[in-house]
Short mmCIF file of C-alpha atoms in Angstrom, two decimals:
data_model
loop_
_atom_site.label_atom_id
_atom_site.label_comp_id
_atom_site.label_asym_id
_atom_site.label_seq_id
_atom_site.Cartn_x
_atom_site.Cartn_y
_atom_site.Cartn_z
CA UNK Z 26 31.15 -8.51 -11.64
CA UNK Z 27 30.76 -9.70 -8.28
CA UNK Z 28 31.56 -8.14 -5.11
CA UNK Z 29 35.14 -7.71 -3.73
CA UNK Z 30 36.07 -9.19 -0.71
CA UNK Z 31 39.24 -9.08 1.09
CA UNK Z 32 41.67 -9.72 3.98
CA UNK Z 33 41.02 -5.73 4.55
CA UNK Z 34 37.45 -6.12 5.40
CA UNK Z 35 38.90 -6.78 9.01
CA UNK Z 36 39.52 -3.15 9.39
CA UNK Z 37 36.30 -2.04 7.79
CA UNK Z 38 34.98 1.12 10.09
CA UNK Z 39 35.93 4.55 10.96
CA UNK Z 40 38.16 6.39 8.52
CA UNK Z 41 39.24 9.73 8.58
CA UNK Z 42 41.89 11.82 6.11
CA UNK Z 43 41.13 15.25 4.85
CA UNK Z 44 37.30 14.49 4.97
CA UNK Z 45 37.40 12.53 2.48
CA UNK Z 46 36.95 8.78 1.86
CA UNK Z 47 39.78 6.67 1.21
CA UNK Z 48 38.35 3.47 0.52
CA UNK Z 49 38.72 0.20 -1.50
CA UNK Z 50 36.92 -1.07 -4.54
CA UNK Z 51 33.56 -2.61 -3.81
CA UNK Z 52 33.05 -0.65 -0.91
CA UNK Z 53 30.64 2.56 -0.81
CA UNK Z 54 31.76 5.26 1.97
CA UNK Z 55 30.14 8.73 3.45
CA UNK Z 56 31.69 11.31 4.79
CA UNK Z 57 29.84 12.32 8.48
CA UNK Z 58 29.41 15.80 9.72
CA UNK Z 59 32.34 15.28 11.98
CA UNK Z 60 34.80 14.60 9.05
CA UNK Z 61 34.88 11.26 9.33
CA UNK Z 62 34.50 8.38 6.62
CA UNK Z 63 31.81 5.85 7.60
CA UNK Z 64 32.72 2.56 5.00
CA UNK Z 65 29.77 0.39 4.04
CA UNK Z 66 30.42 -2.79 3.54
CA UNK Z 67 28.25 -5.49 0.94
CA UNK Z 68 26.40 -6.79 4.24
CA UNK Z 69 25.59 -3.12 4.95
CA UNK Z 70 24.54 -2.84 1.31
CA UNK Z 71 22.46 -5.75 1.28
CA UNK Z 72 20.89 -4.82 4.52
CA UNK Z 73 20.24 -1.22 3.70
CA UNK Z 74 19.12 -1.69 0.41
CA UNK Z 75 16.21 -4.52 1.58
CA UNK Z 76 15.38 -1.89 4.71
CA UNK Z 77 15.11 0.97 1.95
CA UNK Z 78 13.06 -1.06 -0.33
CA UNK Z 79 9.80 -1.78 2.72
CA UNK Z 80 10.16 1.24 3.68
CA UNK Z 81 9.41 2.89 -0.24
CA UNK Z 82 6.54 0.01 0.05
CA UNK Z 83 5.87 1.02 3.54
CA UNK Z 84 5.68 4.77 2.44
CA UNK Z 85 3.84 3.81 -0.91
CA UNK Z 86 0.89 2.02 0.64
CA UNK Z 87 0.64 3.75 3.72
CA UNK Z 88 -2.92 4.03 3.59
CA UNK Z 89 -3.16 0.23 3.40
CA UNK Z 90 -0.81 -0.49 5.96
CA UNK Z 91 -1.87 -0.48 9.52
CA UNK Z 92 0.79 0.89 12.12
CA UNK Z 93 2.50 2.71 9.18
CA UNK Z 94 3.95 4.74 11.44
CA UNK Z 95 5.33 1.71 13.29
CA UNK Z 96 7.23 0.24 10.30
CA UNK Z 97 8.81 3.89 8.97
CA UNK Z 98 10.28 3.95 12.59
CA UNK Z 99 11.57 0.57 12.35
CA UNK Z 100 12.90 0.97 8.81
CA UNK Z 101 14.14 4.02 9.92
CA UNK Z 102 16.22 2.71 13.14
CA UNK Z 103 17.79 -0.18 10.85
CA UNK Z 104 19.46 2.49 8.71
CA UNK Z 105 20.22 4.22 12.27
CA UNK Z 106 21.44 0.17 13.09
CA UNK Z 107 24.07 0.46 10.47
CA UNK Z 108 25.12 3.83 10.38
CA UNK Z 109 26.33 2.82 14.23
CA UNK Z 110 27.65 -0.60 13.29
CA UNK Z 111 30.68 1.50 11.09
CA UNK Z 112 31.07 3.28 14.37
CA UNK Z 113 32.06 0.40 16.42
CA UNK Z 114 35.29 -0.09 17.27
CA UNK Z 115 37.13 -2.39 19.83
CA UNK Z 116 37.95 -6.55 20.09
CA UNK Z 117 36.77 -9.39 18.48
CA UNK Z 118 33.11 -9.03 20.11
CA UNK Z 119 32.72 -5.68 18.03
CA UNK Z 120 34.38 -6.96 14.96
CA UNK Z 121 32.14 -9.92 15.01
CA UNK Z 122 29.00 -7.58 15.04
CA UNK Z 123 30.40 -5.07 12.58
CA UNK Z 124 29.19 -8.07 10.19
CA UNK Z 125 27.57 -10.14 12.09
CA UNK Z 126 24.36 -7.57 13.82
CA UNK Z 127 22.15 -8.97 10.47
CA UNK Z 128 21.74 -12.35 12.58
CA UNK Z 129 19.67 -10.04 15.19
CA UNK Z 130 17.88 -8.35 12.74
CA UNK Z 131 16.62 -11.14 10.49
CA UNK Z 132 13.96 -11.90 13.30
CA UNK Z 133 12.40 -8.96 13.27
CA UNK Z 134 12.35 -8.43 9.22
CA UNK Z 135 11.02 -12.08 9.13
CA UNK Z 136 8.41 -10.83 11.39
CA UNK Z 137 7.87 -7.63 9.78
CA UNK Z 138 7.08 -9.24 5.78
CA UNK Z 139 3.51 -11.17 7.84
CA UNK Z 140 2.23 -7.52 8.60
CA UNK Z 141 3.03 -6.60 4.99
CA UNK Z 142 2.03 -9.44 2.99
CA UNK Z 143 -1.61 -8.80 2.35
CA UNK Z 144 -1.21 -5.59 1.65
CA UNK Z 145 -1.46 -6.58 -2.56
CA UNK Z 146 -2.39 -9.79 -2.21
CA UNK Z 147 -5.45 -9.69 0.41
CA UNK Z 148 -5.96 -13.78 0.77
CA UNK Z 149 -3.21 -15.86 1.31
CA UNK Z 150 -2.57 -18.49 -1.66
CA UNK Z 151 -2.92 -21.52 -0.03
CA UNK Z 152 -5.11 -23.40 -2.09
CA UNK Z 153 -3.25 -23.40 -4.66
CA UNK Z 154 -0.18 -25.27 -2.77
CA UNK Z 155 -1.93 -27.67 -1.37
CA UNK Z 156 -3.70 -28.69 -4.42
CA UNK Z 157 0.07 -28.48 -5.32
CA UNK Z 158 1.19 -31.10 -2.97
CA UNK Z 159 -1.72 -33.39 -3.69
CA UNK Z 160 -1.30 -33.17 -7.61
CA UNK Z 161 2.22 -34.20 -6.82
CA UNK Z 162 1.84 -36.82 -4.02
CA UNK Z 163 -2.06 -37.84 -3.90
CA UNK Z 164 -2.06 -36.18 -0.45
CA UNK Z 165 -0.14 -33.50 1.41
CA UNK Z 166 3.15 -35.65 2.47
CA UNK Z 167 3.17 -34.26 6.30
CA UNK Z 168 0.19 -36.23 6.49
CA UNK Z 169 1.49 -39.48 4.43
CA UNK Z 170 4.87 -39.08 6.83
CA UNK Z 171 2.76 -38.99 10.17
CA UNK Z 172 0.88 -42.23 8.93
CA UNK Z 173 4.56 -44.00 8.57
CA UNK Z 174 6.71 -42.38 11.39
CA UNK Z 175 4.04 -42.35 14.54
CA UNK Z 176 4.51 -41.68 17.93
CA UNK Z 177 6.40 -39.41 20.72
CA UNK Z 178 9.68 -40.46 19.71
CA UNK Z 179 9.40 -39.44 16.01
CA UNK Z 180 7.47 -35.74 16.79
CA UNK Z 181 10.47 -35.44 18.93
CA UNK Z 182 13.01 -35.85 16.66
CA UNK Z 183 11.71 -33.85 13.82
CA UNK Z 184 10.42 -31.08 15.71
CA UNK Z 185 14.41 -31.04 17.28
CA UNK Z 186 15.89 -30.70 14.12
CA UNK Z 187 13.39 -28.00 13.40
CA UNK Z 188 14.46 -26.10 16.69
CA UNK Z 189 18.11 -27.05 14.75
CA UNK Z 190 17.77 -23.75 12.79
CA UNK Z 191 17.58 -21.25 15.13
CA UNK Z 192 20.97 -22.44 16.23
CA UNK Z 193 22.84 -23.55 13.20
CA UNK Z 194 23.24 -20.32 11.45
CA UNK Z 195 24.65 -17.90 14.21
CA UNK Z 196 26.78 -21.17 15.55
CA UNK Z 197 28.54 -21.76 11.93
CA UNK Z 198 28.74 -17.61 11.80
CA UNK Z 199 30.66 -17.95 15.31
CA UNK Z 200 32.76 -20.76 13.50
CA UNK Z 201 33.78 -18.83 10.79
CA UNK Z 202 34.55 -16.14 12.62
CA UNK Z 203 36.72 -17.91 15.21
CA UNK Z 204 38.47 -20.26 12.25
CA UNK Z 205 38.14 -17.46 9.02
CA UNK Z 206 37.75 -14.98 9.84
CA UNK Z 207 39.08 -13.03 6.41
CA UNK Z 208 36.16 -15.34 5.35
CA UNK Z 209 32.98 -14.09 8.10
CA UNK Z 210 31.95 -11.01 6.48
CA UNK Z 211 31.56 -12.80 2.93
CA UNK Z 212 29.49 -15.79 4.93
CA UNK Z 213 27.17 -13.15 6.33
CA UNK Z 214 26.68 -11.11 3.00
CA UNK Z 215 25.41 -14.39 1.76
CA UNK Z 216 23.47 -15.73 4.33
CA UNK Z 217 21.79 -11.90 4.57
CA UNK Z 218 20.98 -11.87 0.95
CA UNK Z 219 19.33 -14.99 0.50
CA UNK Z 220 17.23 -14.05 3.62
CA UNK Z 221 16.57 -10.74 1.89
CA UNK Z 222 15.42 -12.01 -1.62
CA UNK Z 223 12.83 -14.44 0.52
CA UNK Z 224 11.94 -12.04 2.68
CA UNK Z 225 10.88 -9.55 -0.55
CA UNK Z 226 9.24 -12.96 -2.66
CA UNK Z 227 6.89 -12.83 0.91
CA UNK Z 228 5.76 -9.64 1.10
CA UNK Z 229 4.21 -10.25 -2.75
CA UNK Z 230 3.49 -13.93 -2.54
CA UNK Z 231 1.61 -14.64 0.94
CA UNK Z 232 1.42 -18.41 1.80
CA UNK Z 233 0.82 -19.44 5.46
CA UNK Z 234 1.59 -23.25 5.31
CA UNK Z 235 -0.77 -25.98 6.36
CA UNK Z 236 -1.20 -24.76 10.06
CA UNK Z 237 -4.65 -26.02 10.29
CA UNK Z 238 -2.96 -29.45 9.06
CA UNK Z 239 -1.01 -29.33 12.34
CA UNK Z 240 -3.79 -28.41 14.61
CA UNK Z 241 -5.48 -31.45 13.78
CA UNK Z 242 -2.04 -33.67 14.28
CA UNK Z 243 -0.33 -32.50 16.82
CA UNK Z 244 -1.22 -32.33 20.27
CA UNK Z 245 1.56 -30.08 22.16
CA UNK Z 246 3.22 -32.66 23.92
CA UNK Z 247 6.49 -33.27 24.48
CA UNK Z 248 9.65 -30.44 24.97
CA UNK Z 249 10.85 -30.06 21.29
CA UNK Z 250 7.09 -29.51 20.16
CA UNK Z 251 6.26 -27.44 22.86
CA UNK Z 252 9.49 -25.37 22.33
CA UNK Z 253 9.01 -24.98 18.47
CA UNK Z 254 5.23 -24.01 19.34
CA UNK Z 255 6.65 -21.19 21.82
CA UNK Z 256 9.09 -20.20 18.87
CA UNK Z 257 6.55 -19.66 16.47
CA UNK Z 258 4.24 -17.94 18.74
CA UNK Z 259 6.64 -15.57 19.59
CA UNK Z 260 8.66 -15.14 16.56
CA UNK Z 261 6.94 -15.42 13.23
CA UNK Z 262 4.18 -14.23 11.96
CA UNK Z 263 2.11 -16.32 8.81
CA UNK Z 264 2.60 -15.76 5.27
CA UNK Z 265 5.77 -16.57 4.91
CA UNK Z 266 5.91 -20.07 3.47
CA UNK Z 267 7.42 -20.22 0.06
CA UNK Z 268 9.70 -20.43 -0.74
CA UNK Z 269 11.16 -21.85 2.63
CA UNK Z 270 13.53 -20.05 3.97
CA UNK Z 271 14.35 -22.11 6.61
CA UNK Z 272 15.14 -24.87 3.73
CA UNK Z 273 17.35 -22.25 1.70
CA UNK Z 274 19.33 -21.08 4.29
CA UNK Z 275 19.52 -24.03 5.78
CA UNK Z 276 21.75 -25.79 2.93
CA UNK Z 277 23.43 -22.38 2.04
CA UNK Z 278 24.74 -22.49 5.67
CA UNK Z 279 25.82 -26.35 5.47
CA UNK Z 280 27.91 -25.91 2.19
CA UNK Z 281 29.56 -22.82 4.49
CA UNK Z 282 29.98 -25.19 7.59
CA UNK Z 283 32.83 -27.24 5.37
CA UNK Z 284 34.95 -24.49 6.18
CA UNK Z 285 34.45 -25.13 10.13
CA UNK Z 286 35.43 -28.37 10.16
CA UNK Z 287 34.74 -31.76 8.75
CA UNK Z 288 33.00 -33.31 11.61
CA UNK Z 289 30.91 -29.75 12.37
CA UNK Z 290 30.11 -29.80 8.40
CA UNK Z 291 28.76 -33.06 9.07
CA UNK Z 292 26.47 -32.48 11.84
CA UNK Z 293 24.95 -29.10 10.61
CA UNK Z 294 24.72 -30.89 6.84
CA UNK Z 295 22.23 -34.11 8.60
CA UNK Z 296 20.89 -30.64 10.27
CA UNK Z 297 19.87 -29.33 7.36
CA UNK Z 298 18.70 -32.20 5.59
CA UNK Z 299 16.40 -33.19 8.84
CA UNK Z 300 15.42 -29.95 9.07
CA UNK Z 301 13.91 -30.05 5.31
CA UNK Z 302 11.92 -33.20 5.98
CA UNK Z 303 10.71 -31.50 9.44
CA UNK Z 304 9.37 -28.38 7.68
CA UNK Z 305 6.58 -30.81 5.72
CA UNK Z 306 6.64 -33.65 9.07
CA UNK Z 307 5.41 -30.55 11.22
CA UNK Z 308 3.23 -29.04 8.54
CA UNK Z 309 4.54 -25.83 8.77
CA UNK Z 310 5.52 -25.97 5.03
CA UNK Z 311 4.15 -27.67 1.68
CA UNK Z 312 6.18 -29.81 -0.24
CA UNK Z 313 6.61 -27.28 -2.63
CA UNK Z 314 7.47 -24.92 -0.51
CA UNK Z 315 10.90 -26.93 0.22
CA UNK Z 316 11.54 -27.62 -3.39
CA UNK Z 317 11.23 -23.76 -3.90
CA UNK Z 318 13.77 -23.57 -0.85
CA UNK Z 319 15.85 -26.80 -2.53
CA UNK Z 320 16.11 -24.19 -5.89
CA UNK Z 321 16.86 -21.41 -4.34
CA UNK Z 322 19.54 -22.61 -2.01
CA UNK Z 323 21.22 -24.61 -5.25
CA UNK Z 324 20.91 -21.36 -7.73
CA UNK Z 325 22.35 -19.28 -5.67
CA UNK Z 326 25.41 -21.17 -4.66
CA UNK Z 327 26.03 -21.73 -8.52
CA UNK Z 328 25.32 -17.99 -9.17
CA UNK Z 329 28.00 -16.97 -6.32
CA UNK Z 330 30.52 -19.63 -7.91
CA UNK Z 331 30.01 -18.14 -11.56
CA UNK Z 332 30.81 -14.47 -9.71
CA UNK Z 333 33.59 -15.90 -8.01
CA UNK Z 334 34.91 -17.12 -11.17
CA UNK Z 335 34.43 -13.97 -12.71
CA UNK Z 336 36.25 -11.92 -10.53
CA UNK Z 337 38.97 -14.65 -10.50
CA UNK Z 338 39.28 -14.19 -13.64
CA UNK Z 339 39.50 -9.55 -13.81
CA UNK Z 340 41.90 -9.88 -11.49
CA UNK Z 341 44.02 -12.09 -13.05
CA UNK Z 342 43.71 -10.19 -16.10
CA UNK Z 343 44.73 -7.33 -14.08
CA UNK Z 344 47.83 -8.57 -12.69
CA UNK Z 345 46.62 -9.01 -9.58
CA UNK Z 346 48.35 -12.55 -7.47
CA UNK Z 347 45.64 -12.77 -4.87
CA UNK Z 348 42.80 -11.72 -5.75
CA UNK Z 349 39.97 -11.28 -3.33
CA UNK Z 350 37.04 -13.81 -3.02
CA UNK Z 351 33.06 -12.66 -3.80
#
């Protein structure tokens, strides 16, 4: 049984009636000190129930970890995140972040899973997917694609659709919200998930990506390189290669975009498909790595479709005329 979504999830927040909860099904409430009903919705679910698990890792290796003390404070100001998300009230900017404050937060959990990933594993893995590559290709393919698309012009172009991802997923989000918005909260419960289950593969399976590759081939020039260079620098952290997230997410959010608009489902879909080939052109990511992402992105759409049908087919079972989408 998947979970239930509905036109109601518009009005998920503060509810209050005789201290106790009066919610829906699919939804998990608590009642606050003050009497009131706090309803948490899947995207709080999925969010507090990734947070929850690093921070039983977190509390498990502590001795391991450096900064322990760090990440339990962080951990602990997520739950602290959510708890004040169910709070918010007002217009469309606070409904939007009622679902939507995951998009700020994936940063910092991407970032997190690279201080946490050699915790078990104390060498990252990254012979073994490169030999990967080369089994597969006779050399790693960001080098083969370098030899056949050289110059400015190309670096520019792939390291642009690159850059695409930072912006494709909270633009499509803004989409949604501003075309479907009975639809935005399932989009980010998706979107969060997937991140989630790559974010947890990480922390056990450490792979940096052929950085040293990219030393050797690219030289810093140009805007889009210089700009994905900063991005990195600032906002990741190594050992988190495979599978590729950005690949994953990428195509999950492109089969969303359809619902946007056909000419915006167009642009974010070439997006997404650039961006794939960029992960391996730049050399941030093996080969393998985007097949991983390619698998991921593809099983889970099918595995949200077989829910779907699922609860299609309870409610109809149940009487029910419209019933409400995963």
């Amino acid at each position: 049984m998947g979970v239930r979504f509905g036109k109601d999830r518009e009005r998920a927040g503060l509810y209050a009636e005789n201290r106790h909860f009066q919610g829906t099904e699919g939804d998990v409430g608590v009642v606050s000190s003050g009497g009131v009903a706090l309803r948490f919705t899947p995207v709080d679910r999925a969010t507090l129930g990734y947070d929850l698990f690093v921070l039983a890792f977190v509390i498990l290796f502590w001795r391991k970890i450096p900064s322990a003390g760090t990440h339990l404070l962080f951990n602990l100001s997520v739950v602290g995140v959510v708890f004040l998300m169910r709070r918010l009230r007002g217009g469309p900017l606070s409904r939007f972040l009622r679902s939507g404050y995951p998009l700020i937060l994936f940063t910092f959990f991407y970032y997190q899973t690279g201080l946490l990933n050699r915790i078990l594993v104390p060498e990252f893995l990254d012979p073994l997917f490169l030999s990967a590559d080369r089994g597969i290709f006779g050399e790693f393919p960001g080098i083969l694609l370098r030899q056949m698309l050289r110059g400015r012009f190309w670096s520019e172009f792939f390291h642009f659709f690159y850059s695409s991802y930072y912006i494709v997923i909270p633009l499509t989000a803004v989409g949604i919200f501003l075309r479907e918005r009975g639809r935005f909260e399932e989009y980010m419960f998706q979107v969060s998930l997937l991140f989630y289950i790559c974010y947890a593969i990480y922390i056990f399976l450490p792979v940096e990506g052929p950085l040293h590759l990219r030393a050797l081939s690219f030289d810093g020039g140009g805007f889009f390189e210089r700009l994905v260079d900063f991005l990195y620098a600032k906002g990741e952290n190594p050992g988190a290669a495979f599978p590729s997230s950005h690949v994953a997410v990428a195509l999950l959010v492109a089969w969303w975009s359809r619902r946007v608009g056909r000419a915006f489902s167009c642009v974010v879909t070439l997006c997404s498909l650039f961006l794939s080939v960029a992960t391996v052109y730049c050399m941030f990511h093996y080969a393998v790595d985007v097949f991983a992402g390619v698998f991921l992105a593809v099983a889970y759409v099918v595995a949200v479709g077989k829910l779907r049908g699922e609860d299609k087919g309870d409610d109809e079972e149940n009487g029910e005329k419209n019933p409400p989408r995963l």
